[in-house]
Short mmCIF file of N, CA and C in Angstrom, two decimals:
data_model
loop_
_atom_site.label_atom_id
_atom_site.label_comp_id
_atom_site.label_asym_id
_atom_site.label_seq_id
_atom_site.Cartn_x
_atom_site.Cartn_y
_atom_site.Cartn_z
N UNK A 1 93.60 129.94 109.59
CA UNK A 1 93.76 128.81 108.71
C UNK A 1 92.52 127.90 108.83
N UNK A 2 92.04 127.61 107.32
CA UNK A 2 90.98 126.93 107.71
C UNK A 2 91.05 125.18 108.34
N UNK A 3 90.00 124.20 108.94
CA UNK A 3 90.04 123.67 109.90
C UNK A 3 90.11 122.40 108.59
N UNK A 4 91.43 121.58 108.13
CA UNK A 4 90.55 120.35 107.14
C UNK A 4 91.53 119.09 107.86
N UNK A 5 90.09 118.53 107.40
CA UNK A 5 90.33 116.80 108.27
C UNK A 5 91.32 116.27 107.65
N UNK A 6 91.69 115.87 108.02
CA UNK A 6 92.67 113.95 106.93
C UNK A 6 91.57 113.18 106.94
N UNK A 7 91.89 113.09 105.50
CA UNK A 7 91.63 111.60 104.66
C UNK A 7 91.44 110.57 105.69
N UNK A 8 90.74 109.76 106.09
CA UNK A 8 90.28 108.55 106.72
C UNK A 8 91.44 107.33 106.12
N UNK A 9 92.11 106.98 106.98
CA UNK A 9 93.06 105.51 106.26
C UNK A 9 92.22 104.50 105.90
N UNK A 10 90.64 104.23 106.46
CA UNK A 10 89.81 103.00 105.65
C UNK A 10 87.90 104.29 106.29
N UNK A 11 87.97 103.60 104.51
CA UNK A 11 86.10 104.11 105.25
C UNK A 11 85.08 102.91 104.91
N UNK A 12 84.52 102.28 105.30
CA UNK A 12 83.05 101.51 104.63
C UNK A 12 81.71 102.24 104.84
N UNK A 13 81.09 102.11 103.56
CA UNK A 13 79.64 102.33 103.25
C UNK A 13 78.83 101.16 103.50
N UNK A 14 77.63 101.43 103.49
CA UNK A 14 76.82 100.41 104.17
C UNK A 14 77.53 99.40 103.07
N UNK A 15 78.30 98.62 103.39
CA UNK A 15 78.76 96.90 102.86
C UNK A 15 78.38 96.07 103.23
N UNK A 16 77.73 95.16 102.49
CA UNK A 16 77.28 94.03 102.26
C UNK A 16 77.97 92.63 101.43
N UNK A 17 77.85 91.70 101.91
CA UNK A 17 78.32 91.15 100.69
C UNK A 17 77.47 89.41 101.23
N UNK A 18 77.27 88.90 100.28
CA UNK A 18 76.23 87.68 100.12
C UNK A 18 76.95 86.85 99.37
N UNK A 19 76.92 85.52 99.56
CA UNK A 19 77.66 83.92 98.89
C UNK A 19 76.41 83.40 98.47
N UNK A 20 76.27 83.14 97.41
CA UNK A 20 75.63 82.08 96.72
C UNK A 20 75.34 80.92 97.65
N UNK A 21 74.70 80.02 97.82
CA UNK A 21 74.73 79.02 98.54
C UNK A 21 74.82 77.34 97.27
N UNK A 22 75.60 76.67 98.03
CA UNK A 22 76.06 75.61 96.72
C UNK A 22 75.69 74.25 97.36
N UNK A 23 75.01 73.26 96.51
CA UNK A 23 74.96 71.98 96.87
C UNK A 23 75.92 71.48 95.82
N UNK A 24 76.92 70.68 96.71
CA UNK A 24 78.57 70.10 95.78
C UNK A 24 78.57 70.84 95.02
N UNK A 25 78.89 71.28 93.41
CA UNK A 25 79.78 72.41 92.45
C UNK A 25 78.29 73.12 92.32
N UNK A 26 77.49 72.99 92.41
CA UNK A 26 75.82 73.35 91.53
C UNK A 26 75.24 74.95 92.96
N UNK A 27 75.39 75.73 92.07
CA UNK A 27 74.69 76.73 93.12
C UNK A 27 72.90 76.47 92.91
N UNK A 28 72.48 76.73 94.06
CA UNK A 28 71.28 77.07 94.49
C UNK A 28 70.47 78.20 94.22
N UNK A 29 69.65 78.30 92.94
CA UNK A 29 68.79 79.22 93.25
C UNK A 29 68.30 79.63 93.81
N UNK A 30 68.29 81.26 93.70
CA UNK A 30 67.63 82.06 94.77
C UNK A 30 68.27 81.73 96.30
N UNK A 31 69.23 80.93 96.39
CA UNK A 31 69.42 81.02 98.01
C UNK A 31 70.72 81.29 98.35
N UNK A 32 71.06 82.30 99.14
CA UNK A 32 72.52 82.67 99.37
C UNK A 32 72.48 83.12 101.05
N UNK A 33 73.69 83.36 101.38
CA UNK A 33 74.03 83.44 102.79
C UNK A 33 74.37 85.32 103.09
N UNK A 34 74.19 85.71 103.62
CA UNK A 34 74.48 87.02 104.14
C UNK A 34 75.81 87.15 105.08
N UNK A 35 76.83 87.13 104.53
CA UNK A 35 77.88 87.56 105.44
C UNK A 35 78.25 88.49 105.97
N UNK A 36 78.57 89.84 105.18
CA UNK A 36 78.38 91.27 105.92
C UNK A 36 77.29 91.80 105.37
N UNK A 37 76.59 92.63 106.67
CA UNK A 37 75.31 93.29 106.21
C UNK A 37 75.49 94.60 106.83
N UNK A 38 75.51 95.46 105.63
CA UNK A 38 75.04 96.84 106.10
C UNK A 38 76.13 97.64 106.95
N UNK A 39 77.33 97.43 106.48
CA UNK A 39 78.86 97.83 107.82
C UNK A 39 79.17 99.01 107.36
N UNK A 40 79.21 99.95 108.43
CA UNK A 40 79.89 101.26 107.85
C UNK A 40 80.67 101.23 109.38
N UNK A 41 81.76 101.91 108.71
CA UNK A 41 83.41 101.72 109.51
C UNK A 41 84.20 103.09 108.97
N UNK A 42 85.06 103.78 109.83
CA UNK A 42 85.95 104.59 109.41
C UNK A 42 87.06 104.28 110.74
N UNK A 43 88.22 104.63 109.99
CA UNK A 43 89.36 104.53 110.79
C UNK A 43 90.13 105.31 110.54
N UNK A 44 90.74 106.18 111.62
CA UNK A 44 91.72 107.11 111.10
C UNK A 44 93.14 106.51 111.41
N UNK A 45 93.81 107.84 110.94
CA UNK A 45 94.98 107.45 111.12
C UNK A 45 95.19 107.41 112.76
N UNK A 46 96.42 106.37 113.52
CA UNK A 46 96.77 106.54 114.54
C UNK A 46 95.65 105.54 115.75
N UNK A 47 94.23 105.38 114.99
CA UNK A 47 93.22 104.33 115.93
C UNK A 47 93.89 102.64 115.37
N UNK A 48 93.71 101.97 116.51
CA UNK A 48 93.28 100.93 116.82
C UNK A 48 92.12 100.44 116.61
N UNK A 49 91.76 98.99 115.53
CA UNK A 49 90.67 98.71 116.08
C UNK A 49 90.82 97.13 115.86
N UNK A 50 89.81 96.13 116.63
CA UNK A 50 89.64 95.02 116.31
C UNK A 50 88.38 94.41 116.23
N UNK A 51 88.47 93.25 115.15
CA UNK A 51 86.81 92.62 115.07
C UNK A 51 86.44 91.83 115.91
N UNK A 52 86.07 91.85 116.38
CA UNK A 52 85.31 90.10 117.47
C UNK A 52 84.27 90.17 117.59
N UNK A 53 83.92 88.34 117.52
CA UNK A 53 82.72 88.18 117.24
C UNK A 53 82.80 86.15 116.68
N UNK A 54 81.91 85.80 117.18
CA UNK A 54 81.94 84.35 116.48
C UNK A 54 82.29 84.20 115.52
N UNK A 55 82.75 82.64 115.59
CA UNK A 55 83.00 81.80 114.32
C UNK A 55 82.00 82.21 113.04
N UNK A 56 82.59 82.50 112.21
CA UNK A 56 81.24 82.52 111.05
C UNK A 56 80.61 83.72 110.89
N UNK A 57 80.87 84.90 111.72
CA UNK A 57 80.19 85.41 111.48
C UNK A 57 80.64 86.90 110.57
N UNK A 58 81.48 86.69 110.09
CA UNK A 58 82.09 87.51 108.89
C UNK A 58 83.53 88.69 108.91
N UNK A 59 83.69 88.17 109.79
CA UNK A 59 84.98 89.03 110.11
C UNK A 59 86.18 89.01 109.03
N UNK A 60 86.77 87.75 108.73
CA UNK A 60 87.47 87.51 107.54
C UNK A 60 86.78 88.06 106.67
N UNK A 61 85.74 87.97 106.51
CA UNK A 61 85.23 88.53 104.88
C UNK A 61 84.84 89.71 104.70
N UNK A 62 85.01 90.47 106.16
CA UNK A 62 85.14 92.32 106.02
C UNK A 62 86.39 92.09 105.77
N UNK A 63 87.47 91.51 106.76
CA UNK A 63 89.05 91.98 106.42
C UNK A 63 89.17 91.96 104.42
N UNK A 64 88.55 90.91 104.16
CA UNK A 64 89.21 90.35 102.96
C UNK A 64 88.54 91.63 102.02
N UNK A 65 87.01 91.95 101.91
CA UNK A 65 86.94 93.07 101.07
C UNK A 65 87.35 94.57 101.19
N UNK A 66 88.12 94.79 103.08
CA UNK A 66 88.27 96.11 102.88
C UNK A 66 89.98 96.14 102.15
N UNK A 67 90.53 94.94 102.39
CA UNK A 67 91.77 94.37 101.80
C UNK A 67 91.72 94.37 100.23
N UNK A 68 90.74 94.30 99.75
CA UNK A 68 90.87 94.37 98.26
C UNK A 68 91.20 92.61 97.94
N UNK A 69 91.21 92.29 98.62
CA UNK A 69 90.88 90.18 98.25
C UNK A 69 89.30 89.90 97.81
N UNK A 70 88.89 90.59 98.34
CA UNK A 70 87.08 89.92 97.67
C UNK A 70 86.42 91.59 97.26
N UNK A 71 85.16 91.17 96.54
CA UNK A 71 84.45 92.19 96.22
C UNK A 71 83.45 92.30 96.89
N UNK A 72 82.85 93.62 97.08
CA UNK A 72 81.32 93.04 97.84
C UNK A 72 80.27 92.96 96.77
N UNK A 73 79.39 93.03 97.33
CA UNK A 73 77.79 92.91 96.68
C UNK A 73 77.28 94.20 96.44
N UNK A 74 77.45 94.89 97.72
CA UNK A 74 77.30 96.19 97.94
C UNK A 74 77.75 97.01 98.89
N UNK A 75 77.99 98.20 98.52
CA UNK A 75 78.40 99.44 99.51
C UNK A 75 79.73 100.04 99.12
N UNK A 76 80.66 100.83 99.53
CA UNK A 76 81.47 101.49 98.99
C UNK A 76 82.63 101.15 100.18
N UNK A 77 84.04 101.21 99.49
CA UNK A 77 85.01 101.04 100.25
C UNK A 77 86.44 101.83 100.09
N UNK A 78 86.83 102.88 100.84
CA UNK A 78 87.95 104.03 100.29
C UNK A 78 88.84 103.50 101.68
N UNK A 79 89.92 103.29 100.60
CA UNK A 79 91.41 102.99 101.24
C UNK A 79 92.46 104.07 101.01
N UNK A 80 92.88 104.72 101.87
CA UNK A 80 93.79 105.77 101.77
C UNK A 80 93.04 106.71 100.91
N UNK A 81 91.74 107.33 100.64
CA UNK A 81 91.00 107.96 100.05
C UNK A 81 91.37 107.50 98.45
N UNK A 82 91.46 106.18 98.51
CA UNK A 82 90.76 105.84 96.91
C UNK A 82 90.09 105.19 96.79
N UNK A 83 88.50 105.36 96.29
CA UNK A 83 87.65 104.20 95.74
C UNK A 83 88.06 102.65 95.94
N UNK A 84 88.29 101.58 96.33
CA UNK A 84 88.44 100.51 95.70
C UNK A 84 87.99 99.66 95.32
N UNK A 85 86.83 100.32 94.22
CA UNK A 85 86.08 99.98 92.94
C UNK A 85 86.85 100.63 91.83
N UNK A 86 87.65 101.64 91.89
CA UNK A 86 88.39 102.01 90.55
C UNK A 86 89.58 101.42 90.74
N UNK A 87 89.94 100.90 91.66
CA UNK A 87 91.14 100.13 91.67
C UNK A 87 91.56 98.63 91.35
N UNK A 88 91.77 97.88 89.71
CA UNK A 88 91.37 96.81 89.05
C UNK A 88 93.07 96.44 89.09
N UNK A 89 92.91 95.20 88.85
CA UNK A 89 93.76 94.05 88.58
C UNK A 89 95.41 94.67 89.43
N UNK A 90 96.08 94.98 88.28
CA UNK A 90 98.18 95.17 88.77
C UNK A 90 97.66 96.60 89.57
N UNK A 91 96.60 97.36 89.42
CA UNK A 91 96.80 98.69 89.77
C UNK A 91 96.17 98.79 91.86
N UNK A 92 95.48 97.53 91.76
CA UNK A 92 95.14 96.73 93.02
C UNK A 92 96.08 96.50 93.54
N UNK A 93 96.81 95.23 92.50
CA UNK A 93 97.99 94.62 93.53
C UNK A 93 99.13 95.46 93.71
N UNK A 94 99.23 96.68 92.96
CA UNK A 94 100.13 97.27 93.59
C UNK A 94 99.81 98.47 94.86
N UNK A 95 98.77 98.77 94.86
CA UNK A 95 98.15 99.45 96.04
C UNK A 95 98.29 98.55 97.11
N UNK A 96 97.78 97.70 96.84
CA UNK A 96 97.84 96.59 98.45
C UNK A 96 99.32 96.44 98.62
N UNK A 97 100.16 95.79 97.75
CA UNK A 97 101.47 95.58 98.02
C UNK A 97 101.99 97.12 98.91
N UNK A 98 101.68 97.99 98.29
CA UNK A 98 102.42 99.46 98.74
C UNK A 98 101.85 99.85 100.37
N UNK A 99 100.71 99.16 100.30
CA UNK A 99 100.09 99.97 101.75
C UNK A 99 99.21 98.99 102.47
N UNK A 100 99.22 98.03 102.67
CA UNK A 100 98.56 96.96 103.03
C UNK A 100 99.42 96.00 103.21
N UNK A 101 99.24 95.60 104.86
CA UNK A 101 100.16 94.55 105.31
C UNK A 101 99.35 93.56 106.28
N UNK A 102 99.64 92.09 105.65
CA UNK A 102 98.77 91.19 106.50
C UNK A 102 99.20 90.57 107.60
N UNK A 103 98.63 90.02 108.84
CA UNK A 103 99.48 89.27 110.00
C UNK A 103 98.10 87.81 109.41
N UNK A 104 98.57 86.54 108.68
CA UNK A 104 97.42 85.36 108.57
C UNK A 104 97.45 84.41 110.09
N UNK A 105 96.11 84.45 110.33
CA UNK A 105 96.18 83.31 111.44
C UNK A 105 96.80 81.77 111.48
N UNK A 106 97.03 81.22 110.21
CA UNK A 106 97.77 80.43 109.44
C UNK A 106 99.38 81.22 109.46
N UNK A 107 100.37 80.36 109.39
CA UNK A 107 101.32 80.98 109.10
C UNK A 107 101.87 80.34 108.04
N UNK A 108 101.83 81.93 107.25
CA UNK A 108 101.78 81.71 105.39
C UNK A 108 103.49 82.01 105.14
N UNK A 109 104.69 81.51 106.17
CA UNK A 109 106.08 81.80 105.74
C UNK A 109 106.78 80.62 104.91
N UNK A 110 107.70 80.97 104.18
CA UNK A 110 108.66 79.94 103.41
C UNK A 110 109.21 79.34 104.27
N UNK A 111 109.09 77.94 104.67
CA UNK A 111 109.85 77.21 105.36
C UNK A 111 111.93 77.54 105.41
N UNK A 112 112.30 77.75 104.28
CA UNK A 112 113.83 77.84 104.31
C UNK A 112 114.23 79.27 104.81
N UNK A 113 113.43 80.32 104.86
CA UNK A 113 113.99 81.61 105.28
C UNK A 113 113.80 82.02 106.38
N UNK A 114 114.49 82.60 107.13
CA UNK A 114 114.33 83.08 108.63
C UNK A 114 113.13 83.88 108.80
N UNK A 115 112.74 84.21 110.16
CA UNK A 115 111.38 85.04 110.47
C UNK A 115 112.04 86.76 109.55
N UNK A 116 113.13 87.09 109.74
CA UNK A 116 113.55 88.21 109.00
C UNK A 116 113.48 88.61 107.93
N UNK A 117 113.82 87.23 106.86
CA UNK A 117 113.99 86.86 105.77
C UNK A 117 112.18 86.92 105.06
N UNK A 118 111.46 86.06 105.91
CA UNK A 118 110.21 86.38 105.65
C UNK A 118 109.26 87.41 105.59
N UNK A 119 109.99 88.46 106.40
CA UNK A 119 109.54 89.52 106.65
C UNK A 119 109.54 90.59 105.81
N UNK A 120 111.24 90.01 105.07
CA UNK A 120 111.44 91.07 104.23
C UNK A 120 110.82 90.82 102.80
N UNK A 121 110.43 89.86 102.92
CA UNK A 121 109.98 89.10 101.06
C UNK A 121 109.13 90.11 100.64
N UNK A 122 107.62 91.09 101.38
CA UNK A 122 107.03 91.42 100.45
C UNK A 122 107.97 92.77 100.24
N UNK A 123 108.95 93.44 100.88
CA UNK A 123 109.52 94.70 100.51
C UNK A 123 110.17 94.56 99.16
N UNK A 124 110.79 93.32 99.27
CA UNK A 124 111.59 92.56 98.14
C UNK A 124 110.66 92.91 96.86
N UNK A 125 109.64 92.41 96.98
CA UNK A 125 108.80 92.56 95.83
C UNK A 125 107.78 93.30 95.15
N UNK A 126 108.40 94.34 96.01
CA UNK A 126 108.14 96.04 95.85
C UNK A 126 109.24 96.82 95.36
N UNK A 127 110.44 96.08 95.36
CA UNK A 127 111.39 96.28 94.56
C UNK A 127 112.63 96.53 95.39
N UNK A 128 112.63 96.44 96.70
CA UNK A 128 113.75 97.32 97.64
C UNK A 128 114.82 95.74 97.34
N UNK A 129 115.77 96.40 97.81
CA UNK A 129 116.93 95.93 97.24
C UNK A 129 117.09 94.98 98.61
N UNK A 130 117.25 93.27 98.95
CA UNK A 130 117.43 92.35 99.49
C UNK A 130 118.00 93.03 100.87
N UNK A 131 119.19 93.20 100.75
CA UNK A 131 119.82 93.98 102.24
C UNK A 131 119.18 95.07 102.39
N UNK A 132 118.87 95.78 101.99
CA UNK A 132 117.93 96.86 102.50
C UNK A 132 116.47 96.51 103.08
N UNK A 133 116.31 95.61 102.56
CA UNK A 133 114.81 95.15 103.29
C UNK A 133 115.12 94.57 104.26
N UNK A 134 116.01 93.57 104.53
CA UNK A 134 116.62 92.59 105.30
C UNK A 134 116.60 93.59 106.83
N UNK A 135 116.95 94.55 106.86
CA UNK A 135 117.77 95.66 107.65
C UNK A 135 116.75 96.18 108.11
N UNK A 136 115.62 96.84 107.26
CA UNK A 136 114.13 97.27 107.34
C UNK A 136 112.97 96.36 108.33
N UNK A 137 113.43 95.00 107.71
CA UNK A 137 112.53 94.13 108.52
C UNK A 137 112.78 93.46 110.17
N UNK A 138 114.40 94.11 109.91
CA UNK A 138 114.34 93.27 111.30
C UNK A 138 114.57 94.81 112.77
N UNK A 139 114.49 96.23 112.08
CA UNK A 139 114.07 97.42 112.56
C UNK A 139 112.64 96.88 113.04
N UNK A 140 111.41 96.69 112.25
CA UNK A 140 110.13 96.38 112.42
C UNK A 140 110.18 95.25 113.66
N UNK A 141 110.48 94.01 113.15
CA UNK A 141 110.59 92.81 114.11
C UNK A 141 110.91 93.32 115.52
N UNK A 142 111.96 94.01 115.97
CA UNK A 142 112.39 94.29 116.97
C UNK A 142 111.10 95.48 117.67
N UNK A 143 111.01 96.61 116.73
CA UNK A 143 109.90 97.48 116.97
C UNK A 143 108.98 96.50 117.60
N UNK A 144 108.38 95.62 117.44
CA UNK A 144 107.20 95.11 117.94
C UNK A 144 107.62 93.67 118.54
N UNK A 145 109.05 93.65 119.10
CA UNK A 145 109.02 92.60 120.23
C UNK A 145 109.75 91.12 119.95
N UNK A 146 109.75 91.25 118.65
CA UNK A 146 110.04 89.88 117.80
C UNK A 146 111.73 89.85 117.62
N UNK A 147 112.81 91.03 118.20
CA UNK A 147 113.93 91.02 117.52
C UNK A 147 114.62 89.83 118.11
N UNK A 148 114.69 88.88 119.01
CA UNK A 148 115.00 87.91 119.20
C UNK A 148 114.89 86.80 118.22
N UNK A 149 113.60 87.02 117.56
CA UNK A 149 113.48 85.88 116.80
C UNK A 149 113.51 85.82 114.96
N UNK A 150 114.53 86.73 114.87
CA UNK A 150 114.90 87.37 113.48
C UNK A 150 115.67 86.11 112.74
N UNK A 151 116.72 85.18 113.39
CA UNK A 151 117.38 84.12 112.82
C UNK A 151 116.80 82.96 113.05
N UNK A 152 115.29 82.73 113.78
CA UNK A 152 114.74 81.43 113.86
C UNK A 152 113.80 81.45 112.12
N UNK A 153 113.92 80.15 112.54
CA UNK A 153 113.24 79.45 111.08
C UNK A 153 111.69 79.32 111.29
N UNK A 154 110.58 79.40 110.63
CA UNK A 154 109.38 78.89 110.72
C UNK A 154 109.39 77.86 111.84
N UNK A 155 110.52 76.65 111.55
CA UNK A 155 109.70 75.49 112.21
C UNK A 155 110.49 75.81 113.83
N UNK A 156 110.77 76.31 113.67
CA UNK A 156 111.45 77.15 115.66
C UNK A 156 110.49 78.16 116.20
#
């Protein structure tokens, strides 16, 4: 049987991506900032990995373009072996919704719903049916340590 790899779960090409530089609303000609330069990354299935590295120095803004939140400037980016340059507008947000899950350093939960409840919102809006996600999310929660804290509220 012949020997074939799996698909890479994230790949980057040399990526780049550059900000305009702005005095108050008015950008600056010719002058912009270099945030990622030149990143090539693959991850398979089953690795671990994490970014570190100073304040500022572009970590959010790899997460955010291999996430499909920003675009780059340049280089190529395959998520679950698809382009995501052919991947535009609902056909994005439903790729990310389907296979892309965020932990924000901010905590981005609805104040009135439990940590469970929050958990389950994006399944919800992928279409799974309320108790079924409910049930789903707090399987996960517990999986990773949190099942204690399935009926606390945000502000607990």
């Amino acid at each position: 049987m012949p020997n074939v790899r799996a698909v890479p779960l994230l790949e980057v090409q040399n990526l780049s991506v550059r900000f305009a530089l702005k005095q108050g609303f008015f950008a600056r000609p010719g002058r912009s900032v270099k945030a990622v330069q030149e990143v090539d990354l693959t991850v398979d299935a089953g690795e671990a990995v994490g970014l570190v590295g100073e304040s500022g120095c572009g970590k959010t803004t790899l997460i955010s373009i291999m996430a499909g939140l920003l675009d780059p400037t340049a280089g190529e980016v395959f998520l679950l072996g698809q382009d995501r340059r052919k991947l535009k507008g609902s056909q994005l947000v439903r790729f990310r919704a389907e296979n892309i899950g965020f932990v924000f350093q901010q905590y981005n939960l609805i104040p009135s719903l439990t940590a469970v409840e929050n958990a389950a919102v994006p399944l919800i809006i992928r279409g799974m049916r309320r108790h079924e996600a409910v049930e789903r999310a707090q399987v996960m929660m517990e999986e990773v340590g949190l099942g204690d804290r399935c009926k606390s509220l945000p502000s607990q």
